Coordinates of C-alpha atoms and ligand atoms in Angstrom, one line a residue:
X1 CA 0.0 0.0 0.0
X2 CA 1.4 3.4 -0.9
X3 CA 1.4 5.7 2.2
X4 CA -0.6 8.9 1.8
X5 CA 1.2 12.2 1.8
X6 CA -0.8 15.3 2.9
X7 CA 0.4 18.7 1.9
X8 CA 0.7 22.0 3.9
X9 CA 2.0 25.4 2.6
X10 CA 4.0 28.1 4.4
X11 CA 6.3 30.9 3.5
X12 CA 9.1 29.8 5.9
X13 CA 9.7 26.4 7.5
X14 CA 11.9 26.1 10.5
X15 CA 13.4 22.7 11.4
X16 CA 13.7 22.4 15.2
X17 CA 12.2 24.0 18.2
X18 CA 15.2 24.9 20.4
X19 CA 16.4 28.5 21.0
X20 CA 17.7 29.0 17.4
X21 CA 14.5 27.7 15.9
X22 CA 12.2 29.7 18.2
X23 CA 14.2 32.9 17.7
X24 CA 14.3 32.4 13.9
X25 CA 10.5 31.8 14.0
X26 CA 9.9 35.1 15.8
X27 CA 12.2 37.1 13.4
X28 CA 10.5 35.6 10.4
X29 CA 6.9 36.1 11.7
X30 CA 7.7 39.7 12.7
X31 CA 8.8 40.1 9.0
X32 CA 5.2 39.5 8.0
X33 CA 5.5 36.0 6.5
X34 CA 3.7 32.8 7.5
X35 CA 5.9 30.5 9.6
X36 CA 5.8 26.8 10.5
X37 CA 8.1 25.1 13.0
X38 CA 8.4 21.4 12.5
X39 CA 9.9 19.7 15.7
X40 CA 11.0 16.1 16.2
X41 CA 9.9 16.4 19.9
X42 CA 8.1 19.3 21.5
X43 CA 9.1 22.9 20.6
X44 CA 10.4 24.7 23.6
X45 CA 10.8 21.5 25.5
X46 CA 13.5 19.7 23.6
X47 CA 17.0 19.8 22.2
X48 CA 20.1 20.9 24.1
X49 CA 18.5 24.3 24.9
X50 CA 16.2 22.4 27.3
X51 CA 19.1 21.3 29.4
X52 CA 21.3 24.3 29.0
X53 CA 22.3 26.0 32.3
X54 CA 21.3 29.5 31.1
X55 CA 24.8 31.0 30.9
X56 CA 25.1 33.6 28.1
X57 CA 28.2 35.6 27.0
X58 CA 27.6 39.3 26.4
X59 CA 30.3 41.8 25.3
X60 CA 29.2 45.1 26.8
X61 CA 30.9 47.7 28.9
X62 CA 27.7 47.7 30.9
X63 CA 28.4 44.2 32.0
X64 CA 32.2 44.5 32.4
X65 CA 33.5 48.0 32.1
X66 CA 36.7 46.7 30.5
X67 CA 35.0 44.7 27.9
X68 CA 34.4 45.4 24.1
X69 CA 33.2 43.6 21.0
X70 CA 36.8 43.5 19.8
X71 CA 37.9 41.8 23.0
X72 CA 35.1 39.2 22.8
X73 CA 36.1 38.5 19.2
X74 CA 39.8 38.1 20.2
X75 CA 39.0 35.7 23.0
X76 CA 36.8 33.6 20.7
X77 CA 39.4 33.5 17.9
X78 CA 42.1 32.5 20.5
X79 CA 40.0 29.8 22.0
X80 CA 39.1 28.6 18.5
X81 CA 42.8 28.2 17.7
X82 CA 42.5 30.7 14.8
X83 CA 40.2 28.3 12.9
X84 CA 37.0 30.4 13.4
X85 CA 35.2 32.0 10.5
X86 CA 35.9 35.6 11.4
X87 CA 32.7 36.8 9.8
X88 CA 30.5 34.5 11.9
X89 CA 32.6 35.3 15.1
X90 CA 32.1 39.0 14.6
X91 CA 28.3 38.5 13.9
X92 CA 28.1 36.6 17.3
X93 CA 30.0 39.3 19.3
X94 CA 28.4 42.3 17.6
X95 CA 24.9 41.1 18.3
X96 CA 25.4 39.6 21.8
X97 CA 24.4 42.7 23.7
X98 CA 21.3 43.5 21.6
X99 CA 20.1 39.9 21.5
X100 CA 20.7 39.0 25.2
X101 CA 19.2 42.2 26.7
X102 CA 16.5 42.0 24.0
X103 CA 15.3 38.7 25.4
X104 CA 13.4 40.7 28.0
X105 CA 11.0 41.7 25.2
X106 CA 9.9 38.1 25.1
X107 CA 9.6 37.8 28.9
X108 CA 13.0 36.2 29.7
X109 CA 14.4 37.2 33.1
X110 CA 18.1 37.6 33.8
X111 CA 19.5 36.3 37.1
X112 CA 20.4 38.9 39.7
X113 CA 22.1 38.7 43.2
X114 CA 20.5 39.8 46.4
X115 CA 21.3 43.5 45.8
X116 CA 19.7 43.3 42.4
X117 CA 23.0 43.3 40.3
X118 CA 23.1 41.0 37.3
X119 CA 24.8 37.7 38.2
X120 CA 28.1 37.7 36.2
X121 CA 30.8 35.2 35.7
X122 CA 34.1 34.6 33.9
X123 CA 34.2 31.1 32.4
X124 CA 37.5 29.7 31.3
X125 CA 38.9 31.4 28.1
X126 CA 37.0 34.6 28.6
X127 CA 39.3 37.5 29.7
X128 CA 36.3 39.5 31.0
X129 CA 33.4 38.8 33.4
X130 CA 30.9 38.7 30.5
X131 CA 28.8 35.6 31.3
X132 CA 25.3 36.4 32.4
X133 CA 22.6 33.8 33.2
X134 CA 18.9 33.6 33.1
X135 CA 16.7 33.3 36.3
X136 CA 16.3 29.5 36.7
X137 CA 15.6 28.9 40.3
X138 CA 12.0 28.0 39.7
X139 CA 12.9 25.3 37.1
X140 CA 14.1 21.7 37.5
X141 CA 17.9 21.3 37.2
X142 CA 17.7 19.5 33.9
X143 CA 15.1 21.9 32.3
X144 CA 16.6 25.2 33.0
X145 CA 16.7 26.2 29.4
X146 CA 12.9 26.6 29.6
X147 CA 13.8 30.0 31.3
X148 CA 14.4 31.1 27.7
X149 CA 12.4 28.7 25.5
X150 CA 9.0 28.9 27.2
X151 CA 8.7 32.8 27.0
X152 CA 9.9 32.6 23.3
X153 CA 7.4 29.8 22.5
X154 CA 4.6 31.8 23.9
X155 CA 5.7 34.9 22.0
X156 CA 5.9 33.0 18.8
X157 CA 2.5 31.4 19.3
X158 CA 1.0 34.9 19.8
X159 CA 2.5 36.0 16.5
X160 CA 0.6 33.2 14.8
X161 CA 3.5 30.8 14.2
X162 CA 2.3 27.2 13.5
X163 CA 4.0 24.5 15.6
X164 CA 4.0 20.9 14.4
X165 CA 5.3 18.9 17.3
X166 CA 6.4 15.3 17.0
X167 CA 7.0 15.9 13.3
X168 CA 10.6 15.2 12.4
X169 CA 11.8 16.5 9.0
X170 CA 13.0 13.5 7.1
X171 CA 14.2 15.1 3.9
X172 CA 14.5 18.4 2.1
X173 CA 13.3 18.7 -1.5
X174 CA 15.0 21.0 -3.9
X175 CA 14.8 21.5 -7.6
X176 CA 17.4 23.2 -9.9
X177 CA 19.4 24.2 -6.8
X178 CA 16.4 25.8 -5.0
X179 CA 14.3 24.6 -2.0
X180 CA 10.8 23.5 -2.8
X181 CA 9.8 21.9 0.6
X182 CA 10.3 19.2 3.1
X183 CA 9.0 15.7 3.8
X184 CA 8.1 15.2 7.4
X185 CA 6.4 12.6 9.4
X186 CA 3.4 13.5 11.7
X187 CA 4.1 10.8 14.4
X188 CA 0.8 11.3 16.2
X189 CA -1.5 11.0 13.1
X190 CA 1.0 8.5 11.5
X191 CA 1.0 10.3 8.2
X192 CA 3.6 11.8 5.9
X193 CA 3.4 15.6 5.4
X194 CA 4.9 17.4 2.5
X195 CA 5.4 21.1 3.5
X196 CA 5.7 23.3 0.5
X197 CA 7.9 26.3 1.0
X198 CA 10.5 28.4 -0.6
X199 CA 12.6 29.0 2.5
X200 CA 13.8 26.5 5.1
X201 CA 15.9 27.4 8.2
X202 CA 17.7 24.3 9.7
X203 CA 17.9 24.7 13.4
X204 CA 17.9 21.0 14.4
X205 CA 21.0 21.3 16.6
X206 CA 24.3 19.4 16.7
X207 CA 25.3 15.7 16.8
X208 CA 26.3 14.8 20.4
X209 CA 24.3 11.5 20.3
X210 CA 26.8 10.1 17.9
X211 CA 29.1 9.6 20.9
X212 CA 28.7 7.2 23.8
X213 CA 29.7 9.8 26.4
X214 CA 27.5 12.9 25.9
X215 CA 25.3 15.2 27.8
X216 CA 23.2 16.0 24.7
X217 CA 19.5 15.2 24.7
X218 CA 18.3 12.1 22.9
X219 CA 17.0 14.0 19.9
X220 CA 20.3 15.5 18.9
X221 CA 21.5 13.0 16.3
X222 CA 23.1 15.1 13.6
X223 CA 19.9 15.6 11.6
X224 CA 20.9 19.2 10.7
X225 CA 23.9 18.0 9.0
X226 CA 22.4 15.0 7.2
X227 CA 19.4 17.1 5.9
X228 CA 21.7 19.9 4.7
X229 CA 24.2 17.7 3.0
X230 CA 21.5 15.7 1.2
X231 CA 20.0 19.0 -0.1
X232 CA 23.4 20.0 -1.6
X233 CA 24.8 22.2 1.2
X234 CA 28.4 22.0 2.3
X235 CA 29.4 20.9 5.8
X236 CA 32.6 22.1 7.6
X237 CA 34.8 21.3 10.6
X238 CA 33.0 18.1 11.6
X239 CA 36.2 16.9 13.3
X240 CA 35.5 19.4 16.1
X241 CA 33.1 18.1 18.7
X242 CA 33.6 19.9 22.0
X243 CA 34.2 17.9 25.1
X244 CA 32.8 19.6 28.3
X245 CA 35.1 18.7 31.2
X246 CA 32.6 19.4 34.1
X247 CA 30.1 16.6 33.7
X248 CA 29.2 15.3 37.2
X249 CA 29.2 11.6 37.6
X250 CA 29.2 11.3 41.4
X251 CA 27.2 11.9 43.6
X252 CA 24.8 13.2 40.8
X253 CA 24.8 13.1 37.0
X254 CA 24.6 16.7 35.8
X255 CA 26.5 19.6 34.3
X256 CA 28.5 21.7 36.7
X257 CA 28.9 25.2 35.3
X258 CA 32.5 26.0 34.1
X259 CA 31.7 29.6 35.2
X260 CA 32.5 28.3 38.7
X261 CA 36.3 27.9 37.8
X262 CA 36.2 31.7 37.6
X263 CA 34.8 31.8 41.1
X264 CA 37.6 29.7 42.6
X265 CA 36.8 26.0 41.9
X266 CA 39.7 23.8 41.0
X267 CA 40.3 20.2 39.8
X268 CA 42.2 17.5 41.9
X269 CA 43.3 14.0 40.9
X270 CA 43.1 10.8 43.0
X271 CA 46.1 11.9 45.0
X272 CA 44.4 15.2 45.8
X273 CA 47.0 16.9 43.6
X274 CA 45.9 20.1 41.9
X275 CA 47.1 19.0 38.5
X276 CA 46.0 21.8 36.1
X277 CA 49.0 24.1 36.8
X278 CA 51.3 21.3 35.7
X279 CA 49.7 21.3 32.2
X280 CA 48.8 25.0 31.9
X281 CA 51.0 27.1 34.4
X282 CA 49.4 30.3 33.4
X283 CA 45.7 29.5 33.0
X284 CA 45.7 26.7 35.5
X285 CA 42.1 25.7 36.2
X286 CA 40.9 28.5 33.9
X287 CA 42.2 26.7 30.9
X288 CA 39.7 26.3 28.0
X289 CA 37.4 23.4 27.8
X290 CA 39.5 21.4 25.2
X291 CA 42.6 21.9 27.3
X292 CA 41.0 20.9 30.5
X293 CA 39.3 17.8 29.0
X294 CA 42.7 16.7 27.6
X295 CA 44.5 17.2 31.0
X296 CA 41.8 15.2 32.8
X297 CA 42.1 12.4 30.1
X298 CA 45.9 12.3 30.7
X299 CA 45.5 12.1 34.4
X300 CA 43.0 9.2 34.0
X301 CA 45.3 7.5 31.6
X302 CA 48.2 7.8 34.0
X303 CA 46.2 6.0 36.7
X304 CA 45.5 9.2 38.7
X305 CA 41.8 9.4 37.9
X306 CA 38.8 8.5 40.1
X307 CA 36.0 6.5 38.5
X308 CA 37.1 7.6 35.1
X309 CA 37.2 11.3 36.1
X310 CA 38.7 13.6 38.7
X311 CA 37.6 15.5 41.7
X312 CA 35.9 18.9 41.4
X313 CA 36.9 20.9 44.4
X314 CA 34.6 23.9 45.1
X315 CA 35.9 24.5 48.6
X316 CA 37.5 27.7 47.5
X317 CA 34.2 29.2 46.3
X318 CA 32.5 31.8 48.5
X319 CA 29.6 30.2 50.4
X320 CA 27.1 32.9 49.5
X321 CA 28.2 32.6 45.8
X322 CA 27.6 28.8 46.0
X323 CA 24.2 29.3 47.6
X324 CA 22.9 32.1 45.2
X325 CA 24.6 31.5 41.9
X326 CA 24.9 27.7 42.0
X327 CA 21.6 27.1 43.9
X328 CA 20.7 24.0 41.9
X329 CA 23.9 22.2 42.7
X330 CA 24.0 23.1 46.4
X331 CA 20.3 21.9 46.6
X332 CA 21.1 18.7 44.7
X333 CA 23.9 17.9 47.2
X334 CA 21.7 18.9 50.2
X335 CA 19.0 16.5 49.1
X336 CA 21.6 13.7 49.2
X337 CA 22.6 14.8 52.7
X338 CA 25.9 16.3 51.4
X339 CA 27.4 19.7 51.4
X340 CA 28.7 21.2 48.1
X341 CA 32.2 22.6 48.5
X342 CA 32.9 20.0 51.3
X343 CA 31.9 16.5 50.2
X344 CA 33.6 15.0 47.1
X345 CA 32.2 15.6 43.6
X346 CA 33.6 13.7 40.6
X347 CA 33.4 15.0 37.0
X348 CA 34.4 13.6 33.6
X349 CA 34.5 15.1 30.2
X350 CA 31.6 14.3 27.7
X351 CA 30.7 15.5 24.2
X352 CA 28.8 18.7 24.6
X353 CA 28.6 20.8 21.5
X354 CA 29.4 20.6 17.8
X355 CA 31.7 23.4 16.5
X356 CA 31.4 22.0 13.0
X357 CA 28.2 22.1 11.0
X358 CA 26.6 23.6 7.9
X359 CA 28.8 26.1 6.1
X360 CA 27.0 29.5 6.0
X361 CA 27.8 33.0 5.0
X362 CA 27.3 36.2 7.1
X363 CA 23.5 36.0 6.3
X364 CA 23.4 32.4 7.4
X365 CA 22.7 31.3 3.9
X366 CA 24.0 27.8 3.0
X367 CA 24.5 28.3 -0.8
X368 CA 21.4 26.3 -1.7
X369 CA 18.8 28.8 -2.7
X370 CA 16.2 29.1 0.1
X371 CA 18.2 27.0 2.6
X372 CA 19.6 28.8 5.7
X373 CA 20.8 27.5 9.1
X374 CA 20.8 28.8 12.7
X375 CA 22.2 27.8 16.0
X376 CA 24.4 24.8 16.6
X377 CA 23.5 23.6 13.1
X378 CA 25.9 26.1 11.7
X379 CA 29.7 25.5 11.7
X380 CA 32.6 27.8 11.9
X381 CA 31.8 30.4 14.5
X382 CA 33.8 28.8 17.2
X383 CA 36.7 27.2 15.2
X384 CA 38.3 24.3 17.1
X385 CA 37.0 25.1 20.6
X386 CA 34.0 27.1 21.7
X387 CA 34.0 29.5 24.6
X388 CA 30.9 29.1 26.8
Ligands
LIG401 C1 23.9 20.0 29.4 C2 24.1 21.2 28.5 C3 24.3 22.5 29.1 C4 24.6 23.6 28.2 N1 24.7 24.9 28.8 C5 24.9 25.9 28.1 C6 24.9 27.2 28.6 O1 24.7 27.4 29.8 N2 25.2 28.3 27.8 C7 25.3 28.1 26.4 O2 25.6 29.1 25.7 N3 25.2 26.9 25.9 C8 25.0 25.8 26.7 N4 24.9 24.6 26.0 C9 24.9 24.5 24.6 C10 23.6 25.0 24.0 O3 22.6 24.5 24.9 C11 23.3 24.6 22.6 O4 24.4 24.8 21.8 C12 22.1 25.3 22.1 O5 21.0 25.2 23.0 C13 21.7 24.8 20.7 O6 20.5 25.4 20.4 P1 19.8 25.0 19.0 O7 18.5 25.7 19.0 O8 20.7 25.3 17.9 O9 19.6 23.4 19.1 P2 18.8 22.6 20.1 O10 18.4 23.3 21.4 O11 19.6 21.3 20.4 O12 17.4 22.3 19.4 C14 17.3 21.4 18.3 C15 15.9 21.1 18.0 O13 15.8 20.5 16.7 C16 14.9 19.4 17.0 N5 15.2 18.4 15.9 C17 16.2 17.5 15.8 N6 16.2 16.9 14.7 C18 15.0 17.2 14.0 C19 14.4 16.9 12.8 N7 14.9 15.9 12.0 N8 13.2 17.5 12.5 C20 12.7 18.5 13.3 N9 13.3 18.8 14.4 C21 14.4 18.2 14.8 C22 15.0 19.0 18.4 O14 14.0 18.2 18.8 C23 15.1 20.3 19.1 O15 13.8 20.9 19.2 C24 24.6 23.4 26.8 C25 24.5 22.2 26.2 C26 24.3 21.1 27.1 C27 24.1 19.7 26.4

């Protein structure tokens, strides 16, 4: 029996309902065109954005008086080992202030300390305290990204964006080098849908689930790259997955923010030796994610690891900072009858982010007419190693 294929029409189709997909949907809808978002899971409640900790880098002298766009670019290029696409890196830094502070327009709230100042941090590789975070205290530890996605989802719905949940895009259709639509599967109604459109924005995230050790959500399986490649786009830098060093494996499995290294946390091996200064005498525990992951790997290989990782020692972090800024972690430990900063925590590196991806220009166009990409689907912004 030949399966039936129903057809829908839209001006713009967005593939994926994470931060990039939602932000692209709002931008397109505000431009006055009809917009559909097809999402493999549920828009606003899926992808790596769901589990993100809410840390966002902003280059603004209002955040750190010594900071500038040029400094942010320089830090990103250095961390990326000179392999960043300078056009994309500039695009990121130049728009960070406008985009991050602009999130309040959608109802996103930035985190503040008790005196009302924005919570700031300096994760490894950043030379300035430019990392802000969203207010996440009301959300479960592994769904903190909803502090951003749920307000954006609501805003997009109010603009009339159509959301097709549980509708993975299976294949893009193009003719004579131009996009004509996409074949999707409506899993609830068990039917194929052909969505006819002249513009598709791929925002289906990275590819962490290709690896056995990853903190990515189950839906992040490289679909962005497969769809784009199949449609004739070019991929770049796929040899650069990012390992995130601070993945807690004991006493809980969860991300531990690398921003805490800037607040005084350090790594120790099985012998309680603070090993990072041996590898990176200047940066020490503030070395970038790739460097730290490599150092941990070497310690484990040399037999100085614990349970395949190393200790994360937060005893040097101010107690109030631990309670306010890292509330989720102190609470998680407390629930286990333990004290964060005192009782041992073990971390290990896992695949976290994809620096490679779809090759795009400064307008996020892929080279296939009508095919664009956004978010982690794009390659090149971060070169060989992404700052946080
Ligand atoms: C544990 C963790 C913590 C993190 N913390 C931070 C942080 O604090 N700060 C920071 O800047 N970054 C952080 N990151 C990285 C950041 O979360 C991601 O890079 C970012 O959220 C990617 O957004 P995105 O919209 O491009 O993709 P995603 O948020 O991954 O969304 C992809 C979407 O595409 C959908 N999809 C997938 N395949 C298909 C398909 N075939 N058809 C239709 N839909 C599809 C998915 O269901 C999902 O809705 C973290 C990542 C992880 C894993």
